[in-house]
PDB file of C-alpha atoms in Angstrom:
ATOM      1  CA  MET A  25      96.302  75.158  72.168  1.00  0.00           C
ATOM      2  CA  ARG A  26      93.414  75.214  74.024  1.00  0.00           C
ATOM      3  CA  GLN A  27      91.526  79.266  74.425  1.00  0.00           C
ATOM      4  CA  SER A  28      92.626  78.735  78.068  1.00  0.00           C
ATOM      5  CA  GLN A  29      96.204  78.035  77.686  1.00  0.00           C
ATOM      6  CA  VAL A  30      97.158  80.511  75.365  1.00  0.00           C
ATOM      7  CA  VAL A  31      95.894  83.207  77.249  1.00  0.00           C
ATOM      8  CA  HIS A  32      96.944  81.607  79.683  1.00  0.00           C
ATOM      9  CA  HIS A  33     100.344  81.745  78.194  1.00  0.00           C
ATOM     10  CA  LYS A  34      99.677  85.451  77.363  1.00  0.00           C
ATOM     11  CA  LEU A  35      98.645  86.579  80.576  1.00  0.00           C
ATOM     12  CA  ARG A  36     101.606  84.211  82.545  1.00  0.00           C
ATOM     13  CA  ASP A  37     104.420  86.345  79.871  1.00  0.00           C
ATOM     14  CA  GLN A  38     101.921  89.595  80.468  1.00  0.00           C
ATOM     15  CA  ILE A  39     102.530  88.941  84.195  1.00  0.00           C
ATOM     16  CA  LEU A  40     106.992  88.274  83.421  1.00  0.00           C
ATOM     17  CA  GLU A  41     107.719  91.209  81.206  1.00  0.00           C
ATOM     18  CA  TRP A  42     105.656  93.558  83.877  1.00  0.00           C
ATOM     19  CA  HIS A  43     103.203  94.432  81.103  1.00  0.00           C
ATOM     20  CA  LEU A  44     101.000  93.614  84.327  1.00  0.00           C
ATOM     21  CA  LEU A  45     102.258  94.366  87.705  1.00  0.00           C
ATOM     22  CA  PRO A  46     102.364  93.449  91.084  1.00  0.00           C
ATOM     23  CA  GLY A  47      98.617  94.310  92.764  1.00  0.00           C
ATOM     24  CA  ALA A  48      96.958  94.752  88.820  1.00  0.00           C
ATOM     25  CA  ILE A  49      93.295  93.607  89.071  1.00  0.00           C
ATOM     26  CA  LEU A  50      92.472  91.673  86.205  1.00  0.00           C
ATOM     27  CA  GLY A  51      88.577  90.908  85.428  1.00  0.00           C
ATOM     28  CA  GLU A  52      87.413  88.302  83.371  1.00  0.00           C
ATOM     29  CA  ALA A  53      84.910  90.656  80.741  1.00  0.00           C
ATOM     30  CA  ASP A  54      87.767  92.860  80.601  1.00  0.00           C
ATOM     31  CA  LEU A  55      90.009  90.185  79.381  1.00  0.00           C
ATOM     32  CA  ALA A  56      87.588  88.344  77.785  1.00  0.00           C
ATOM     33  CA  GLN A  57      87.625  91.050  75.430  1.00  0.00           C
ATOM     34  CA  ARG A  58      90.442  92.323  74.527  1.00  0.00           C
ATOM     35  CA  LEU A  59      91.991  88.235  74.519  1.00  0.00           C
ATOM     36  CA  GLY A  60      88.674  88.213  71.988  1.00  0.00           C
ATOM     37  CA  VAL A  61      87.543  84.965  74.253  1.00  0.00           C
ATOM     38  CA  SER A  62      84.763  83.923  76.242  1.00  0.00           C
ATOM     39  CA  ARG A  63      85.493  84.132  79.773  1.00  0.00           C
ATOM     40  CA  THR A  64      85.317  80.789  80.412  1.00  0.00           C
ATOM     41  CA  PRO A  65      89.153  79.822  78.524  1.00  0.00           C
ATOM     42  CA  VAL A  66      89.726  82.551  80.915  1.00  0.00           C
ATOM     43  CA  ARG A  67      87.882  82.093  83.644  1.00  0.00           C
ATOM     44  CA  GLU A  68      90.858  78.651  83.313  1.00  0.00           C
ATOM     45  CA  ALA A  69      93.938  80.629  82.848  1.00  0.00           C
ATOM     46  CA  LEU A  70      93.565  82.743  85.921  1.00  0.00           C
ATOM     47  CA  ARG A  71      93.335  80.163  87.722  1.00  0.00           C
ATOM     48  CA  ALA A  72      95.650  78.090  86.774  1.00  0.00           C
ATOM     49  CA  LEU A  73      97.647  81.788  87.117  1.00  0.00           C
ATOM     50  CA  GLU A  74      96.949  81.149  90.884  1.00  0.00           C
ATOM     51  CA  ARG A  75      97.717  77.185  91.613  1.00  0.00           C
ATOM     52  CA  GLU A  76     101.526  79.379  89.810  1.00  0.00           C
ATOM     53  CA  GLY A  77     101.123  81.613  92.587  1.00  0.00           C
ATOM     54  CA  LEU A  78     101.335  84.832  89.811  1.00  0.00           C
ATOM     55  CA  VAL A  79      97.598  85.092  90.725  1.00  0.00           C
ATOM     56  CA  ALA A  80      95.168  85.619  93.974  1.00  0.00           C
ATOM     57  CA  ILE A  81      91.978  85.193  93.857  1.00  0.00           C
ATOM     58  CA  THR A  82      89.714  86.171  96.551  1.00  0.00           C
ATOM     59  CA  PRO A  83      85.453  87.096  96.937  1.00  0.00           C
ATOM     60  CA  GLN A  84      86.741  90.672  97.402  1.00  0.00           C
ATOM     61  CA  ARG A  85      88.842  91.123  95.105  1.00  0.00           C
ATOM     62  CA  GLY A  86      88.249  89.390  92.081  1.00  0.00           C
ATOM     63  CA  ALA A  87      91.920  87.732  89.794  1.00  0.00           C
ATOM     64  CA  VAL A  88      94.689  90.393  91.531  1.00  0.00           C
ATOM     65  CA  VAL A  89      98.640  89.722  90.410  1.00  0.00           C
ATOM     66  CA  THR A  90     100.066  89.096  93.089  1.00  0.00           C
ATOM     67  CA  ASP A  91     102.479  91.354  94.986  1.00  0.00           C
ATOM     68  CA  ILE A  92     106.188  90.455  94.811  1.00  0.00           C
ATOM     69  CA  SER A  93     106.894  91.847  99.108  1.00  0.00           C
ATOM     70  CA  ILE A  94     109.643  91.258 101.349  1.00  0.00           C
ATOM     71  CA  SER A  95     108.278  88.129 102.525  1.00  0.00           C
ATOM     72  CA  SER A  96     107.540  86.895  99.754  1.00  0.00           C
ATOM     73  CA  VAL A  97     110.878  86.467  97.564  1.00  0.00           C
ATOM     74  CA  SER A  98     112.764  85.760 101.214  1.00  0.00           C
ATOM     75  CA  GLN A  99     110.604  82.336 100.629  1.00  0.00           C
ATOM     76  CA  LEU A 100     111.120  81.982  96.627  1.00  0.00           C
ATOM     77  CA  PHE A 101     114.804  82.435  97.813  1.00  0.00           C
ATOM     78  CA  GLN A 102     114.264  79.417 100.176  1.00  0.00           C
ATOM     79  CA  MET A 103     112.995  77.681  97.587  1.00  0.00           C
ATOM     80  CA  ARG A 104     115.578  77.778  94.903  1.00  0.00           C
ATOM     81  CA  ASP A 105     118.467  77.142  97.787  1.00  0.00           C
ATOM     82  CA  ALA A 106     116.690  74.235  98.136  1.00  0.00           C
ATOM     83  CA  LEU A 107     116.077  72.654  94.527  1.00  0.00           C
ATOM     84  CA  GLU A 108     118.867  74.525  92.116  1.00  0.00           C
ATOM     85  CA  THR A 109     121.538  73.886  93.754  1.00  0.00           C
ATOM     86  CA  TYR A 110     120.786  69.885  94.031  1.00  0.00           C
ATOM     87  CA  ALA A 111     119.649  70.697  90.178  1.00  0.00           C
ATOM     88  CA  ALA A 112     123.688  72.156  89.772  1.00  0.00           C
ATOM     89  CA  ARG A 113     124.556  68.342  91.027  1.00  0.00           C
ATOM     90  CA  LEU A 114     123.666  66.741  88.892  1.00  0.00           C
ATOM     91  CA  ALA A 115     124.186  68.807  85.687  1.00  0.00           C
ATOM     92  CA  ALA A 116     127.615  68.255  86.614  1.00  0.00           C
ATOM     93  CA  ARG A 117     127.171  64.267  87.153  1.00  0.00           C
ATOM     94  CA  GLN A 118     124.940  63.782  84.276  1.00  0.00           C
ATOM     95  CA  GLY A 119     124.549  65.747  81.755  1.00  0.00           C
ATOM     96  CA  GLU A 120     125.727  66.776  78.734  1.00  0.00           C
ATOM     97  CA  LEU A 121     129.010  68.645  77.819  1.00  0.00           C
ATOM     98  CA  GLU A 122     127.884  69.389  75.176  1.00  0.00           C
ATOM     99  CA  VAL A 123     125.187  71.645  75.856  1.00  0.00           C
ATOM    100  CA  PHE A 124     127.060  72.968  78.484  1.00  0.00           C
ATOM    101  CA  GLU A 125     130.775  74.061  76.960  1.00  0.00           C
ATOM    102  CA  GLN A 126     128.243  75.925  74.057  1.00  0.00           C
ATOM    103  CA  LEU A 127     126.458  77.616  76.813  1.00  0.00           C
ATOM    104  CA  ALA A 128     129.429  78.734  78.234  1.00  0.00           C
ATOM    105  CA  THR A 129     130.621  79.854  74.915  1.00  0.00           C
ATOM    106  CA  GLU A 130     127.389  82.664  73.978  1.00  0.00           C
ATOM    107  CA  LEU A 131     128.141  83.301  77.849  1.00  0.00           C
ATOM    108  CA  HIS A 132     130.825  84.911  77.266  1.00  0.00           C
ATOM    109  CA  GLN A 133     129.331  86.217  74.082  1.00  0.00           C
ATOM    110  CA  VAL A 134     127.438  88.054  76.040  1.00  0.00           C
ATOM    111  CA  HIS A 135     129.804  89.208  79.170  1.00  0.00           C
ATOM    112  CA  SER A 136     131.821  90.260  76.661  1.00  0.00           C
ATOM    113  CA  ARG A 137     129.506  92.459  75.936  1.00  0.00           C
ATOM    114  CA  LEU A 138     128.251  93.518  79.010  1.00  0.00           C
ATOM    115  CA  GLU A 139     132.337  94.986  79.836  1.00  0.00           C
ATOM    116  CA  ALA A 140     132.378  96.575  77.011  1.00  0.00           C
ATOM    117  CA  ILE A 141     129.502  98.962  78.237  1.00  0.00           C
ATOM    118  CA  PRO A 142     131.204 102.186  80.439  1.00  0.00           C
ATOM    119  CA  VAL A 143     130.587 102.322  83.775  1.00  0.00           C
ATOM    120  CA  GLY A 144     126.933 103.479  85.023  1.00  0.00           C
ATOM    121  CA  ALA A 145     126.195 103.606  81.323  1.00  0.00           C
ATOM    122  CA  PRO A 146     122.334 101.762  81.144  1.00  0.00           C
ATOM    123  CA  ILE A 147     122.648  98.846  79.475  1.00  0.00           C
ATOM    124  CA  PRO A 148     120.842  98.461  76.179  1.00  0.00           C
ATOM    125  CA  ASP A 149     117.537  96.721  75.299  1.00  0.00           C
ATOM    126  CA  GLU A 150     119.019  94.228  73.118  1.00  0.00           C
ATOM    127  CA  LEU A 151     121.745  92.782  75.577  1.00  0.00           C
ATOM    128  CA  HIS A 152     119.200  92.843  78.370  1.00  0.00           C
ATOM    129  CA  LEU A 153     117.009  89.871  76.583  1.00  0.00           C
ATOM    130  CA  ALA A 154     120.186  88.523  74.900  1.00  0.00           C
ATOM    131  CA  HIS A 155     121.387  87.995  78.439  1.00  0.00           C
ATOM    132  CA  ARG A 156     117.526  86.944  79.677  1.00  0.00           C
ATOM    133  CA  SER A 157     117.862  84.816  76.299  1.00  0.00           C
ATOM    134  CA  VAL A 158     120.716  82.811  77.761  1.00  0.00           C
ATOM    135  CA  ILE A 159     120.599  82.324  80.789  1.00  0.00           C
ATOM    136  CA  SER A 160     116.954  80.896  80.658  1.00  0.00           C
ATOM    137  CA  ARG A 161     118.006  78.106  78.168  1.00  0.00           C
ATOM    138  CA  PHE A 162     120.710  77.713  80.712  1.00  0.00           C
ATOM    139  CA  ASP A 163     118.533  77.080  83.251  1.00  0.00           C
ATOM    140  CA  ASP A 164     116.098  75.178  80.641  1.00  0.00           C
ATOM    141  CA  ALA A 165     119.531  73.048  80.727  1.00  0.00           C
ATOM    142  CA  ILE A 166     119.999  72.195  84.150  1.00  0.00           C
ATOM    143  CA  ARG A 167     116.121  71.488  84.551  1.00  0.00           C
ATOM    144  CA  ALA A 168     116.703  68.649  81.319  1.00  0.00           C
ATOM    145  CA  ALA A 169     119.901  67.238  83.279  1.00  0.00           C
ATOM    146  CA  THR A 170     118.281  66.656  86.113  1.00  0.00           C
ATOM    147  CA  ARG A 171     116.961  63.718  84.770  1.00  0.00           C
ATOM    148  CA  ASN A 172     113.989  63.959  87.288  1.00  0.00           C
ATOM    149  CA  THR A 173     110.553  65.239  86.322  1.00  0.00           C
ATOM    150  CA  TYR A 174     108.945  65.908  89.698  1.00  0.00           C
ATOM    151  CA  LEU A 175     112.354  68.215  90.383  1.00  0.00           C
ATOM    152  CA  GLN A 176     112.238  69.552  86.572  1.00  0.00           C
ATOM    153  CA  THR A 177     108.501  70.458  86.782  1.00  0.00           C
ATOM    154  CA  ALA A 178     109.382  71.619  90.323  1.00  0.00           C
ATOM    155  CA  LEU A 179     111.988  74.104  89.114  1.00  0.00           C
ATOM    156  CA  ARG A 180     110.082  74.737  86.341  1.00  0.00           C
ATOM    157  CA  ASP A 181     107.318  76.687  89.475  1.00  0.00           C
ATOM    158  CA  VAL A 182     110.624  78.455  90.634  1.00  0.00           C
ATOM    159  CA  TYR A 183     111.776  79.726  87.658  1.00  0.00           C
ATOM    160  CA  GLY A 184     108.591  81.713  85.732  1.00  0.00           C
ATOM    161  CA  HIS A 185     108.683  83.483  89.563  1.00  0.00           C
ATOM    162  CA  VAL A 186     112.436  84.180  88.543  1.00  0.00           C
ATOM    163  CA  ALA A 187     112.251  85.473  85.392  1.00  0.00           C
ATOM    164  CA  ARG A 188     109.299  87.716  87.151  1.00  0.00           C
ATOM    165  CA  LEU A 189     111.902  89.646  89.364  1.00  0.00           C
ATOM    166  CA  ARG A 190     115.549  89.870  86.679  1.00  0.00           C
ATOM    167  CA  ARG A 191     113.582  92.687  85.784  1.00  0.00           C
ATOM    168  CA  LEU A 192     114.173  94.442  88.766  1.00  0.00           C
ATOM    169  CA  SER A 193     118.482  93.682  87.902  1.00  0.00           C
ATOM    170  CA  GLN A 194     117.424  96.034  85.137  1.00  0.00           C
ATOM    171  CA  LEU A 195     117.975  98.652  87.383  1.00  0.00           C
ATOM    172  CA  ASN A 196     121.160  97.620  88.164  1.00  0.00           C
ATOM    173  CA  PRO A 197     123.591  97.366  85.427  1.00  0.00           C
ATOM    174  CA  ALA A 198     126.209  96.084  87.832  1.00  0.00           C
ATOM    175  CA  ARG A 199     124.020  93.297  89.199  1.00  0.00           C
ATOM    176  CA  THR A 200     123.891  92.346  85.941  1.00  0.00           C
ATOM    177  CA  ARG A 201     127.445  92.295  84.695  1.00  0.00           C
ATOM    178  CA  GLN A 202     127.793  90.292  87.724  1.00  0.00           C
ATOM    179  CA  ALA A 203     124.920  87.516  87.351  1.00  0.00           C
ATOM    180  CA  SER A 204     127.076  86.540  83.626  1.00  0.00           C
ATOM    181  CA  ALA A 205     130.306  86.575  85.499  1.00  0.00           C
ATOM    182  CA  GLU A 206     128.187  84.043  87.936  1.00  0.00           C
ATOM    183  CA  HIS A 207     126.244  82.194  86.039  1.00  0.00           C
ATOM    184  CA  ILE A 208     129.754  81.861  83.394  1.00  0.00           C
ATOM    185  CA  ALA A 209     131.212  80.059  87.051  1.00  0.00           C
ATOM    186  CA  ILE A 210     128.722  78.133  87.183  1.00  0.00           C
ATOM    187  CA  CYS A 211     128.631  76.430  83.801  1.00  0.00           C
ATOM    188  CA  LEU A 212     132.164  75.934  83.713  1.00  0.00           C
ATOM    189  CA  ALA A 213     132.272  73.311  87.153  1.00  0.00           C
ATOM    190  CA  ILE A 214     129.670  71.511  85.565  1.00  0.00           C
ATOM    191  CA  CYS A 215     131.620  70.734  82.262  1.00  0.00           C
ATOM    192  CA  ALA A 216     134.048  70.600  84.989  1.00  0.00           C
ATOM    193  CA  ARG A 217     132.111  67.331  85.670  1.00  0.00           C
ATOM    194  CA  ASP A 218     132.964  69.313  89.707  1.00  0.00           C
ATOM    195  CA  GLU A 219     129.524  69.084  91.473  1.00  0.00           C
ATOM    196  CA  SER A 220     130.861  70.622  95.235  1.00  0.00           C
ATOM    197  CA  VAL A 221     131.762  73.456  92.790  1.00  0.00           C
ATOM    198  CA  ALA A 222     128.614  73.799  90.600  1.00  0.00           C
ATOM    199  CA  ALA A 223     126.967  73.310  93.521  1.00  0.00           C
ATOM    200  CA  GLN A 224     129.319  76.944  95.598  1.00  0.00           C
ATOM    201  CA  LYS A 225     128.438  78.325  92.933  1.00  0.00           C
ATOM    202  CA  THR A 226     125.068  78.264  92.782  1.00  0.00           C
ATOM    203  CA  GLY A 227     124.845  79.044  96.249  1.00  0.00           C
ATOM    204  CA  GLU A 228     127.233  81.725  95.143  1.00  0.00           C
ATOM    205  CA  HIS A 229     124.870  83.429  93.463  1.00  0.00           C
ATOM    206  CA  LEU A 230     121.668  83.341  95.114  1.00  0.00           C
ATOM    207  CA  ARG A 231     122.587  85.268  97.946  1.00  0.00           C
ATOM    208  CA  ASN A 232     123.974  87.588  95.474  1.00  0.00           C
ATOM    209  CA  SER A 233     120.607  88.007  93.175  1.00  0.00           C
ATOM    210  CA  LEU A 234     119.305  87.723  96.810  1.00  0.00           C
ATOM    211  CA  ARG A 235     120.603  90.997  98.244  1.00  0.00           C
ATOM    212  CA  ASN A 236     119.797  92.884  94.315  1.00  0.00           C
ATOM    213  CA  VAL A 237     116.689  92.523  94.700  1.00  0.00           C
ATOM    214  CA  LEU A 238     115.307  93.365  98.553  1.00  0.00           C
ATOM    215  CA  ALA A 239     117.485  96.449  97.070  1.00  0.00           C
ATOM    216  CA  ALA A 240     115.769  96.719  94.472  1.00  0.00           C
ATOM    217  CA  LEU A 241     112.776  96.790  96.393  1.00  0.00           C
ATOM    218  CA  VAL A 242     113.636  98.683  99.196  1.00  0.00           C
ATOM    219  CA  GLN A 243     114.931 101.115  97.326  1.00  0.00           C
ATOM    220  CA  ASP A 244     116.870 102.333 100.087  1.00  0.00           C
ATOM    221  CA  VAL A 245     120.744 101.010 100.904  1.00  0.00           C
ATOM    222  CA  THR A 246     119.572 101.638 104.759  1.00  0.00           C
ATOM    223  CA  ALA A 247     116.793  99.638 105.263  1.00  0.00           C
ATOM    224  CA  LEU A 248     118.154  96.579 103.646  1.00  0.00           C
ATOM    225  CA  SER A 249     121.294  96.417 106.179  1.00  0.00           C
ATOM    226  CA  ALA A 250     118.274  97.205 108.620  1.00  0.00           C
ATOM    227  CA  MET A 251     116.240  94.184 106.847  1.00  0.00           C
ATOM    228  CA  SER A 252     119.885  91.893 106.368  1.00  0.00           C
ATOM    229  CA  THR A 253     119.340  91.499 110.005  1.00  0.00           C
ATOM    230  CA  GLU A 254     115.987  90.019 110.196  1.00  0.00           C
ATOM    231  CA  LEU A 255     115.393  88.618 107.750  1.00  0.00           C
ATOM    232  CA  ASP A 256     118.747  86.129 108.953  1.00  0.00           C
ATOM    233  CA  LEU A 257     120.281  85.542 105.007  1.00  0.00           C
ATOM    234  CA  GLY A 258     123.344  83.713 106.112  1.00  0.00           C
ATOM    235  CA  ASP A 259     119.802  80.816 106.558  1.00  0.00           C
ATOM    236  CA  LEU A 260     118.004  82.816 103.589  1.00  0.00           C
ATOM    237  CA  VAL A 261     120.793  80.830 101.878  1.00  0.00           C
ATOM    238  CA  SER A 262     123.002  78.391 103.371  1.00  0.00           C
ATOM    239  CA  GLU A 263     126.993  79.554 103.104  1.00  0.00           C
ATOM    240  CA  GLU A 264     127.262  75.868 101.924  1.00  0.00           C
ATOM    241  CA  GLY A 265     125.395  77.070  98.535  1.00  0.00           C
ATOM    242  CA  ALA A 266     124.289  73.135  98.917  1.00  0.00           C
TER     243      ALA A 266
END
């Protein structure tokens, strides 16, 4: 890979894993020195991250890791509703059954491990990684099953932001278990070739994910309740999930 691509991947991973926090200033000179490259590939990588929406570049501050705000989250979930429910329909219609049957088995295995953890106890990092790994492969399988280059590109961009938000789920072990069960339901609907249920279950998952992310952002149930009226959660993620 070109140096700019290597730098892009490294910075992207650090942003998604929260090693580079929202609001962090990304100085070209500092990054070049730390990564052992010239400023040119760093500049190119930052521009690529800007196109993905992970970095904002302004004349005043330079490159900065973008914030995660109520507004940005609501817009992301509106896009997810449009893309992911349709992608789930396509996966149920034309996805390779062997792929999703294998994923269903792996999802069940991870879910069983999550359910075995006592309520209130933290989920081990290793299990978080295993859960995120199988969900990532599930997302990849759905994207591939669409057989649509334009949709695949749009989903890839969205999944980058979703991966960043999934780190917030670690703050709520109950939500991790719930999300695991939701992915199993989506996968089983795809295996059954049931487009409507696959889309419906995807919509339910998105609504629950949105509420969890908002709760993690505000860290206050009362504030979340007040915001829910203003944001109109039912409009952000449709009840039909399609």
